[in-house]
Amino acid sequence: MRSLLGVIAAAVALGGTFASAPAPAPSPTPPGSRAAVPPRDNHLLVRGPTYVYNRAYAGARTTVAAYAGRGGRATVVFVVTGMPRSTWGRRFGVHVHTNRCGRDPAAAGPHYANPRAPRGATLAEREIWLDVRVLPGGIGVSRHTSTYPLPSDIQANSVVLHAQPTNTVTGDAGARVLCTTISLANIPRPAVSRSRG
Ligand SMILES: [Cu+2]
């Protein structure tokens, strides 16, 4: 069976449009060189879900990875496994929301909307959507690279999977099913390259 990280790596490789990709594996820092070597672990990775709001999805597991590329644009990768058989082949709306997950599905608040997006931007450009199609076997994978740079104090703290696909006009996707807390303000910023000496 393919490992979850393998699935994420495959998702990241799709399209190949990335300016930068996370290091393939953490490497041990040689003793005594901690200050001289920038951290290789340049991404956030969270496993969830933090809350499940529908008993039929109790077996679902989520992984959310996020990293910042050049210019402050960020990429978020969403993986869900263990989706019930009744969902195989269906699409589900997935979005980044403003607040952390809570016992109440509404706790995650509204969709995150990038305040740096220009006035004419569409919802899909302003928000972070990660809709997935569930494959046979119950796995769904998606990724989103922000259209515009994200502010470093971004108020985006969860990823919610809904019961329906996202309506691209309204952004609605029905009831909240799974919620995974991840604070995107904590994405490590790309290391500034310095002259070695
Ligand atoms: Cu949502």
PDB file of N, CA, C and O in Angstrom, residues 125-187:
ATOM      1  N   GLU A 125     -10.754  32.720  -6.528  1.00  0.00           N
ATOM      2  CA  GLU A 125      -9.426  33.339  -6.469  1.00  0.00           C
ATOM      3  C   GLU A 125      -9.143  33.929  -5.098  1.00  0.00           C
ATOM      4  O   GLU A 125      -8.002  34.012  -4.657  1.00  0.00           O
ATOM      5  N   ARG A 126     -10.202  34.349  -4.432  1.00  0.00           N
ATOM      6  CA  ARG A 126     -10.077  35.043  -3.150  1.00  0.00           C
ATOM      7  C   ARG A 126      -9.968  34.053  -1.994  1.00  0.00           C
ATOM      8  O   ARG A 126      -9.292  34.291  -0.998  1.00  0.00           O
ATOM      9  N   GLU A 127     -10.671  32.918  -2.144  1.00  0.00           N
ATOM     10  CA  GLU A 127     -10.732  31.929  -1.060  1.00  0.00           C
ATOM     11  C   GLU A 127      -9.794  30.765  -1.381  1.00  0.00           C
ATOM     12  O   GLU A 127      -9.153  30.732  -2.437  1.00  0.00           O
ATOM     13  N   ILE A 128      -9.697  29.817  -0.457  1.00  0.00           N
ATOM     14  CA  ILE A 128      -8.828  28.650  -0.663  1.00  0.00           C
ATOM     15  C   ILE A 128      -9.720  27.414  -0.682  1.00  0.00           C
ATOM     16  O   ILE A 128     -10.183  26.947   0.352  1.00  0.00           O
ATOM     17  N   TRP A 129      -9.984  26.939  -1.905  1.00  0.00           N
ATOM     18  CA  TRP A 129     -10.865  25.783  -2.108  1.00  0.00           C
ATOM     19  C   TRP A 129     -10.023  24.554  -2.435  1.00  0.00           C
ATOM     20  O   TRP A 129      -9.068  24.617  -3.219  1.00  0.00           O
ATOM     21  N   LEU A 130     -10.418  23.441  -1.848  1.00  0.00           N
ATOM     22  CA  LEU A 130      -9.663  22.190  -2.007  1.00  0.00           C
ATOM     23  C   LEU A 130     -10.616  21.031  -2.275  1.00  0.00           C
ATOM     24  O   LEU A 130     -10.442  19.932  -1.735  1.00  0.00           O
ATOM     25  N   ASP A 131     -11.620  21.267  -3.111  1.00  0.00           N
ATOM     26  CA  ASP A 131     -12.604  20.211  -3.377  1.00  0.00           C
ATOM     27  C   ASP A 131     -11.913  18.917  -3.813  1.00  0.00           C
ATOM     28  O   ASP A 131     -10.937  18.953  -4.563  1.00  0.00           O
ATOM     29  N   VAL A 132     -12.455  17.796  -3.355  1.00  0.00           N
ATOM     30  CA  VAL A 132     -11.890  16.499  -3.722  1.00  0.00           C
ATOM     31  C   VAL A 132     -12.948  15.621  -4.395  1.00  0.00           C
ATOM     32  O   VAL A 132     -14.137  15.709  -4.076  1.00  0.00           O
ATOM     33  N   ARG A 133     -12.482  14.792  -5.327  1.00  0.00           N
ATOM     34  CA  ARG A 133     -13.307  13.681  -5.819  1.00  0.00           C
ATOM     35  C   ARG A 133     -12.795  12.438  -5.105  1.00  0.00           C
ATOM     36  O   ARG A 133     -11.594  12.159  -5.135  1.00  0.00           O
ATOM     37  N   VAL A 134     -13.704  11.721  -4.465  1.00  0.00           N
ATOM     38  CA  VAL A 134     -13.294  10.538  -3.706  1.00  0.00           C
ATOM     39  C   VAL A 134     -13.111   9.368  -4.671  1.00  0.00           C
ATOM     40  O   VAL A 134     -14.022   9.015  -5.427  1.00  0.00           O
ATOM     41  N   LEU A 135     -11.914   8.808  -4.660  1.00  0.00           N
ATOM     42  CA  LEU A 135     -11.580   7.702  -5.550  1.00  0.00           C
ATOM     43  C   LEU A 135     -12.075   6.392  -4.946  1.00  0.00           C
ATOM     44  O   LEU A 135     -12.296   6.299  -3.733  1.00  0.00           O
ATOM     45  N   PRO A 136     -12.237   5.358  -5.796  1.00  0.00           N
ATOM     46  CA  PRO A 136     -12.548   4.036  -5.246  1.00  0.00           C
ATOM     47  C   PRO A 136     -11.466   3.669  -4.234  1.00  0.00           C
ATOM     48  O   PRO A 136     -10.279   3.807  -4.518  1.00  0.00           O
ATOM     49  N   GLY A 137     -11.875   3.258  -3.065  1.00  0.00           N
ATOM     50  CA  GLY A 137     -10.926   3.052  -1.987  1.00  0.00           C
ATOM     51  C   GLY A 137     -11.063   4.120  -0.913  1.00  0.00           C
ATOM     52  O   GLY A 137     -10.520   3.990   0.173  1.00  0.00           O
ATOM     53  N   GLY A 138     -11.792   5.173  -1.255  1.00  0.00           N
ATOM     54  CA  GLY A 138     -12.111   6.154  -0.225  1.00  0.00           C
ATOM     55  C   GLY A 138     -11.075   7.225  -0.004  1.00  0.00           C
ATOM     56  O   GLY A 138     -11.051   7.861   1.053  1.00  0.00           O
ATOM     57  N   ILE A 139     -10.203   7.453  -1.015  1.00  0.00           N
ATOM     58  CA  ILE A 139      -9.158   8.465  -0.886  1.00  0.00           C
ATOM     59  C   ILE A 139      -9.475   9.658  -1.777  1.00  0.00           C
ATOM     60  O   ILE A 139      -9.913   9.489  -2.921  1.00  0.00           O
ATOM     61  N   GLY A 140      -9.239  10.841  -1.258  1.00  0.00           N
ATOM     62  CA  GLY A 140      -9.349  12.056  -2.069  1.00  0.00           C
ATOM     63  C   GLY A 140      -8.129  12.924  -1.829  1.00  0.00           C
ATOM     64  O   GLY A 140      -7.645  13.017  -0.696  1.00  0.00           O
ATOM     65  N   VAL A 141      -7.619  13.532  -2.895  1.00  0.00           N
ATOM     66  CA  VAL A 141      -6.424  14.372  -2.794  1.00  0.00           C
ATOM     67  C   VAL A 141      -6.662  15.649  -3.594  1.00  0.00           C
ATOM     68  O   VAL A 141      -7.192  15.599  -4.709  1.00  0.00           O
ATOM     69  N   SER A 142      -6.286  16.774  -3.031  1.00  0.00           N
ATOM     70  CA  SER A 142      -6.379  18.022  -3.784  1.00  0.00           C
ATOM     71  C   SER A 142      -5.286  18.973  -3.313  1.00  0.00           C
ATOM     72  O   SER A 142      -4.684  18.776  -2.263  1.00  0.00           O
ATOM     73  N   ARG A 143      -5.062  19.977  -4.138  1.00  0.00           N
ATOM     74  CA  ARG A 143      -4.115  21.013  -3.716  1.00  0.00           C
ATOM     75  C   ARG A 143      -4.558  22.338  -4.295  1.00  0.00           C
ATOM     76  O   ARG A 143      -5.284  22.396  -5.286  1.00  0.00           O
ATOM     77  N   HIS A 144      -4.106  23.393  -3.637  1.00  0.00           N
ATOM     78  CA  HIS A 144      -4.470  24.740  -4.062  1.00  0.00           C
ATOM     79  C   HIS A 144      -3.275  25.643  -3.809  1.00  0.00           C
ATOM     80  O   HIS A 144      -2.714  25.648  -2.718  1.00  0.00           O
ATOM     81  N   THR A 145      -2.887  26.387  -4.821  1.00  0.00           N
ATOM     82  CA  THR A 145      -1.877  27.419  -4.625  1.00  0.00           C
ATOM     83  C   THR A 145      -2.589  28.759  -4.686  1.00  0.00           C
ATOM     84  O   THR A 145      -3.341  29.022  -5.634  1.00  0.00           O
ATOM     85  N   SER A 146      -2.383  29.577  -3.673  1.00  0.00           N
ATOM     86  CA  SER A 146      -3.131  30.829  -3.581  1.00  0.00           C
ATOM     87  C   SER A 146      -2.851  31.692  -4.807  1.00  0.00           C
ATOM     88  O   SER A 146      -1.720  31.782  -5.282  1.00  0.00           O
ATOM     89  N   THR A 147      -3.914  32.314  -5.313  1.00  0.00           N
ATOM     90  CA  THR A 147      -3.796  33.152  -6.504  1.00  0.00           C
ATOM     91  C   THR A 147      -2.983  34.402  -6.201  1.00  0.00           C
ATOM     92  O   THR A 147      -2.243  34.892  -7.042  1.00  0.00           O
ATOM     93  N   TYR A 148      -3.137  34.893  -4.974  1.00  0.00           N
ATOM     94  CA  TYR A 148      -2.450  36.114  -4.551  1.00  0.00           C
ATOM     95  C   TYR A 148      -1.640  35.800  -3.300  1.00  0.00           C
ATOM     96  O   TYR A 148      -1.949  34.852  -2.575  1.00  0.00           O
ATOM     97  N   PRO A 149      -0.614  36.591  -3.017  1.00  0.00           N
ATOM     98  CA  PRO A 149       0.168  36.356  -1.795  1.00  0.00           C
ATOM     99  C   PRO A 149      -0.732  36.401  -0.566  1.00  0.00           C
ATOM    100  O   PRO A 149      -1.685  37.180  -0.505  1.00  0.00           O
ATOM    101  N   LEU A 150      -0.423  35.572   0.399  1.00  0.00           N
ATOM    102  CA  LEU A 150      -1.194  35.567   1.640  1.00  0.00           C
ATOM    103  C   LEU A 150      -0.484  36.442   2.669  1.00  0.00           C
ATOM    104  O   LEU A 150       0.739  36.407   2.776  1.00  0.00           O
ATOM    105  N   PRO A 151      -1.241  37.210   3.441  1.00  0.00           N
ATOM    106  CA  PRO A 151      -0.600  38.005   4.487  1.00  0.00           C
ATOM    107  C   PRO A 151       0.004  37.090   5.556  1.00  0.00           C
ATOM    108  O   PRO A 151      -0.523  35.997   5.816  1.00  0.00           O
ATOM    109  N   SER A 152       1.093  37.523   6.178  1.00  0.00           N
ATOM    110  CA  SER A 152       1.754  36.665   7.158  1.00  0.00           C
ATOM    111  C   SER A 152       0.911  36.505   8.429  1.00  0.00           C
ATOM    112  O   SER A 152       1.051  35.536   9.153  1.00  0.00           O
ATOM    113  N   ASP A 153      -0.009  37.458   8.664  1.00  0.00           N
ATOM    114  CA  ASP A 153      -0.877  37.343   9.838  1.00  0.00           C
ATOM    115  C   ASP A 153      -2.237  36.756   9.447  1.00  0.00           C
ATOM    116  O   ASP A 153      -3.269  37.074  10.037  1.00  0.00           O
ATOM    117  N   ILE A 154      -2.229  35.885   8.461  1.00  0.00           N
ATOM    118  CA  ILE A 154      -3.446  35.296   7.914  1.00  0.00           C
ATOM    119  C   ILE A 154      -4.322  34.679   9.013  1.00  0.00           C
ATOM    120  O   ILE A 154      -3.842  33.958   9.879  1.00  0.00           O
ATOM    121  N   GLN A 155      -5.622  35.025   8.955  1.00  0.00           N
ATOM    122  CA  GLN A 155      -6.590  34.463   9.903  1.00  0.00           C
ATOM    123  C   GLN A 155      -7.278  33.277   9.232  1.00  0.00           C
ATOM    124  O   GLN A 155      -8.417  33.365   8.794  1.00  0.00           O
ATOM    125  N   ALA A 156      -6.547  32.177   9.145  1.00  0.00           N
ATOM    126  CA  ALA A 156      -7.059  30.977   8.499  1.00  0.00           C
ATOM    127  C   ALA A 156      -6.614  29.803   9.353  1.00  0.00           C
ATOM    128  O   ALA A 156      -5.418  29.566   9.504  1.00  0.00           O
ATOM    129  N   ASN A 157      -7.575  29.097   9.945  1.00  0.00           N
ATOM    130  CA  ASN A 157      -7.213  28.156  11.012  1.00  0.00           C
ATOM    131  C   ASN A 157      -7.841  26.773  10.905  1.00  0.00           C
ATOM    132  O   ASN A 157      -7.720  25.977  11.844  1.00  0.00           O
ATOM    133  N   SER A 158      -8.507  26.486   9.787  1.00  0.00           N
ATOM    134  CA  SER A 158      -9.099  25.151   9.670  1.00  0.00           C
ATOM    135  C   SER A 158      -9.362  24.811   8.211  1.00  0.00           C
ATOM    136  O   SER A 158      -9.398  25.692   7.348  1.00  0.00           O
ATOM    137  N   VAL A 159      -9.521  23.520   7.957  1.00  0.00           N
ATOM    138  CA  VAL A 159      -9.946  23.028   6.647  1.00  0.00           C
ATOM    139  C   VAL A 159     -11.186  22.176   6.882  1.00  0.00           C
ATOM    140  O   VAL A 159     -11.156  21.222   7.667  1.00  0.00           O
ATOM    141  N   VAL A 160     -12.280  22.550   6.210  1.00  0.00           N
ATOM    142  CA  VAL A 160     -13.572  21.890   6.406  1.00  0.00           C
ATOM    143  C   VAL A 160     -13.962  21.137   5.143  1.00  0.00           C
ATOM    144  O   VAL A 160     -13.915  21.693   4.044  1.00  0.00           O
ATOM    145  N   LEU A 161     -14.331  19.857   5.313  1.00  0.00           N
ATOM    146  CA  LEU A 161     -14.910  19.079   4.214  1.00  0.00           C
ATOM    147  C   LEU A 161     -16.421  19.088   4.410  1.00  0.00           C
ATOM    148  O   LEU A 161     -16.917  18.789   5.503  1.00  0.00           O
ATOM    149  N   HIS A 162     -17.140  19.468   3.319  1.00  0.00           N
ATOM    150  CA  HIS A 162     -18.600  19.578   3.353  1.00  0.00           C
ATOM    151  C   HIS A 162     -19.248  18.398   2.648  1.00  0.00           C
ATOM    152  O   HIS A 162     -18.582  17.616   1.974  1.00  0.00           O
ATOM    153  N   ALA A 163     -20.577  18.342   2.737  1.00  0.00           N
ATOM    154  CA  ALA A 163     -21.327  17.197   2.208  1.00  0.00           C
ATOM    155  C   ALA A 163     -21.567  17.279   0.705  1.00  0.00           C
ATOM    156  O   ALA A 163     -21.954  16.278   0.091  1.00  0.00           O
ATOM    157  N   GLN A 164     -21.363  18.453   0.102  1.00  0.00           N
ATOM    158  CA  GLN A 164     -21.666  18.652  -1.317  1.00  0.00           C
ATOM    159  C   GLN A 164     -20.473  19.306  -2.007  1.00  0.00           C
ATOM    160  O   GLN A 164     -19.625  19.898  -1.341  1.00  0.00           O
ATOM    161  N   PRO A 165     -20.445  19.263  -3.360  1.00  0.00           N
ATOM    162  CA  PRO A 165     -19.401  20.030  -4.069  1.00  0.00           C
ATOM    163  C   PRO A 165     -19.622  21.527  -3.874  1.00  0.00           C
ATOM    164  O   PRO A 165     -20.731  21.958  -3.577  1.00  0.00           O
ATOM    165  N   THR A 166     -18.580  22.298  -4.058  1.00  0.00           N
ATOM    166  CA  THR A 166     -18.691  23.751  -3.906  1.00  0.00           C
ATOM    167  C   THR A 166     -19.455  24.352  -5.079  1.00  0.00           C
ATOM    168  O   THR A 166     -19.142  24.084  -6.238  1.00  0.00           O
ATOM    169  N   ASN A 167     -20.449  25.160  -4.763  1.00  0.00           N
ATOM    170  CA  ASN A 167     -21.133  25.960  -5.771  1.00  0.00           C
ATOM    171  C   ASN A 167     -20.210  27.128  -6.092  1.00  0.00           C
ATOM    172  O   ASN A 167     -19.928  27.964  -5.235  1.00  0.00           O
ATOM    173  N   THR A 168     -19.723  27.193  -7.340  1.00  0.00           N
ATOM    174  CA  THR A 168     -18.676  28.166  -7.651  1.00  0.00           C
ATOM    175  C   THR A 168     -19.177  29.604  -7.648  1.00  0.00           C
ATOM    176  O   THR A 168     -18.380  30.537  -7.614  1.00  0.00           O
ATOM    177  N   VAL A 169     -20.510  29.780  -7.676  1.00  0.00           N
ATOM    178  CA  VAL A 169     -21.065  31.133  -7.635  1.00  0.00           C
ATOM    179  C   VAL A 169     -21.225  31.605  -6.190  1.00  0.00           C
ATOM    180  O   VAL A 169     -20.832  32.713  -5.832  1.00  0.00           O
ATOM    181  N   THR A 170     -21.787  30.734  -5.359  1.00  0.00           N
ATOM    182  CA  THR A 170     -22.084  31.139  -3.978  1.00  0.00           C
ATOM    183  C   THR A 170     -21.022  30.693  -2.981  1.00  0.00           C
ATOM    184  O   THR A 170     -20.948  31.218  -1.871  1.00  0.00           O
ATOM    185  N   GLY A 171     -20.241  29.673  -3.338  1.00  0.00           N
ATOM    186  CA  GLY A 171     -19.263  29.117  -2.411  1.00  0.00           C
ATOM    187  C   GLY A 171     -19.857  28.110  -1.434  1.00  0.00           C
ATOM    188  O   GLY A 171     -19.135  27.518  -0.636  1.00  0.00           O
ATOM    189  N   ASP A 172     -21.167  27.907  -1.518  1.00  0.00           N
ATOM    190  CA  ASP A 172     -21.815  26.974  -0.585  1.00  0.00           C
ATOM    191  C   ASP A 172     -21.486  25.525  -0.943  1.00  0.00           C
ATOM    192  O   ASP A 172     -21.327  25.183  -2.115  1.00  0.00           O
ATOM    193  N   ALA A 173     -21.427  24.667   0.086  1.00  0.00           N
ATOM    194  CA  ALA A 173     -21.134  23.251  -0.168  1.00  0.00           C
ATOM    195  C   ALA A 173     -21.870  22.349   0.821  1.00  0.00           C
ATOM    196  O   ALA A 173     -21.501  21.206   1.021  1.00  0.00           O
ATOM    197  N   GLY A 174     -22.918  22.885   1.427  1.00  0.00           N
ATOM    198  CA  GLY A 174     -23.739  22.049   2.302  1.00  0.00           C
ATOM    199  C   GLY A 174     -23.151  21.864   3.690  1.00  0.00           C
ATOM    200  O   GLY A 174     -22.270  22.608   4.127  1.00  0.00           O
ATOM    201  N   ALA A 175     -23.673  20.839   4.364  1.00  0.00           N
ATOM    202  CA  ALA A 175     -23.347  20.612   5.775  1.00  0.00           C
ATOM    203  C   ALA A 175     -21.853  20.367   5.972  1.00  0.00           C
ATOM    204  O   ALA A 175     -21.169  19.857   5.089  1.00  0.00           O
ATOM    205  N   ARG A 176     -21.355  20.731   7.131  1.00  0.00           N
ATOM    206  CA  ARG A 176     -19.954  20.478   7.481  1.00  0.00           C
ATOM    207  C   ARG A 176     -19.828  19.063   8.022  1.00  0.00           C
ATOM    208  O   ARG A 176     -20.610  18.638   8.872  1.00  0.00           O
ATOM    209  N   VAL A 177     -18.855  18.325   7.496  1.00  0.00           N
ATOM    210  CA  VAL A 177     -18.715  16.902   7.826  1.00  0.00           C
ATOM    211  C   VAL A 177     -17.464  16.646   8.656  1.00  0.00           C
ATOM    212  O   VAL A 177     -17.517  15.971   9.687  1.00  0.00           O
ATOM    213  N   LEU A 178     -16.324  17.151   8.179  1.00  0.00           N
ATOM    214  CA  LEU A 178     -15.047  16.957   8.860  1.00  0.00           C
ATOM    215  C   LEU A 178     -14.381  18.315   9.025  1.00  0.00           C
ATOM    216  O   LEU A 178     -14.437  19.149   8.120  1.00  0.00           O
ATOM    217  N   CYS A 179     -13.709  18.520  10.132  1.00  0.00           N
ATOM    218  CA  CYS A 179     -12.970  19.766  10.321  1.00  0.00           C
ATOM    219  C   CYS A 179     -11.585  19.443  10.873  1.00  0.00           C
ATOM    220  O   CYS A 179     -11.459  18.634  11.811  1.00  0.00           O
ATOM    221  N   THR A 180     -10.573  20.035  10.266  1.00  0.00           N
ATOM    222  CA  THR A 180      -9.185  19.822  10.683  1.00  0.00           C
ATOM    223  C   THR A 180      -8.574  21.173  11.022  1.00  0.00           C
ATOM    224  O   THR A 180      -8.517  22.066  10.177  1.00  0.00           O
ATOM    225  N   THR A 181      -8.141  21.321  12.245  1.00  0.00           N
ATOM    226  CA  THR A 181      -7.526  22.589  12.651  1.00  0.00           C
ATOM    227  C   THR A 181      -6.096  22.662  12.138  1.00  0.00           C
ATOM    228  O   THR A 181      -5.301  21.738  12.347  1.00  0.00           O
ATOM    229  N   ILE A 182      -5.781  23.736  11.427  1.00  0.00           N
ATOM    230  CA  ILE A 182      -4.407  24.017  10.992  1.00  0.00           C
ATOM    231  C   ILE A 182      -4.298  25.530  10.857  1.00  0.00           C
ATOM    232  O   ILE A 182      -5.127  26.158  10.195  1.00  0.00           O
ATOM    233  N   SER A 183      -3.335  26.123  11.512  1.00  0.00           N
ATOM    234  CA  SER A 183      -3.206  27.579  11.509  1.00  0.00           C
ATOM    235  C   SER A 183      -2.191  27.988  10.452  1.00  0.00           C
ATOM    236  O   SER A 183      -0.985  27.815  10.618  1.00  0.00           O
ATOM    237  N   LEU A 184      -2.707  28.538   9.350  1.00  0.00           N
ATOM    238  CA  LEU A 184      -1.823  28.841   8.220  1.00  0.00           C
ATOM    239  C   LEU A 184      -0.861  29.984   8.517  1.00  0.00           C
ATOM    240  O   LEU A 184       0.122  30.163   7.805  1.00  0.00           O
ATOM    241  N   ALA A 185      -1.127  30.750   9.571  1.00  0.00           N
ATOM    242  CA  ALA A 185      -0.163  31.790   9.954  1.00  0.00           C
ATOM    243  C   ALA A 185       1.161  31.156  10.369  1.00  0.00           C
ATOM    244  O   ALA A 185       2.195  31.829  10.399  1.00  0.00           O
ATOM    245  N   ASN A 186       1.121  29.873  10.678  1.00  0.00           N
ATOM    246  CA  ASN A 186       2.343  29.186  11.130  1.00  0.00           C
ATOM    247  C   ASN A 186       3.145  28.544  10.002  1.00  0.00           C
ATOM    248  O   ASN A 186       4.120  27.846  10.255  1.00  0.00           O
ATOM    249  N   ILE A 187       2.732  28.763   8.752  1.00  0.00           N
ATOM    250  CA  ILE A 187       3.534  28.221   7.647  1.00  0.00           C
ATOM    251  C   ILE A 187       4.916  28.858   7.704  1.00  0.00           C
ATOM    252  O   ILE A 187       5.021  30.091   7.736  1.00  0.00           O
TER     253      ILE A 187
END
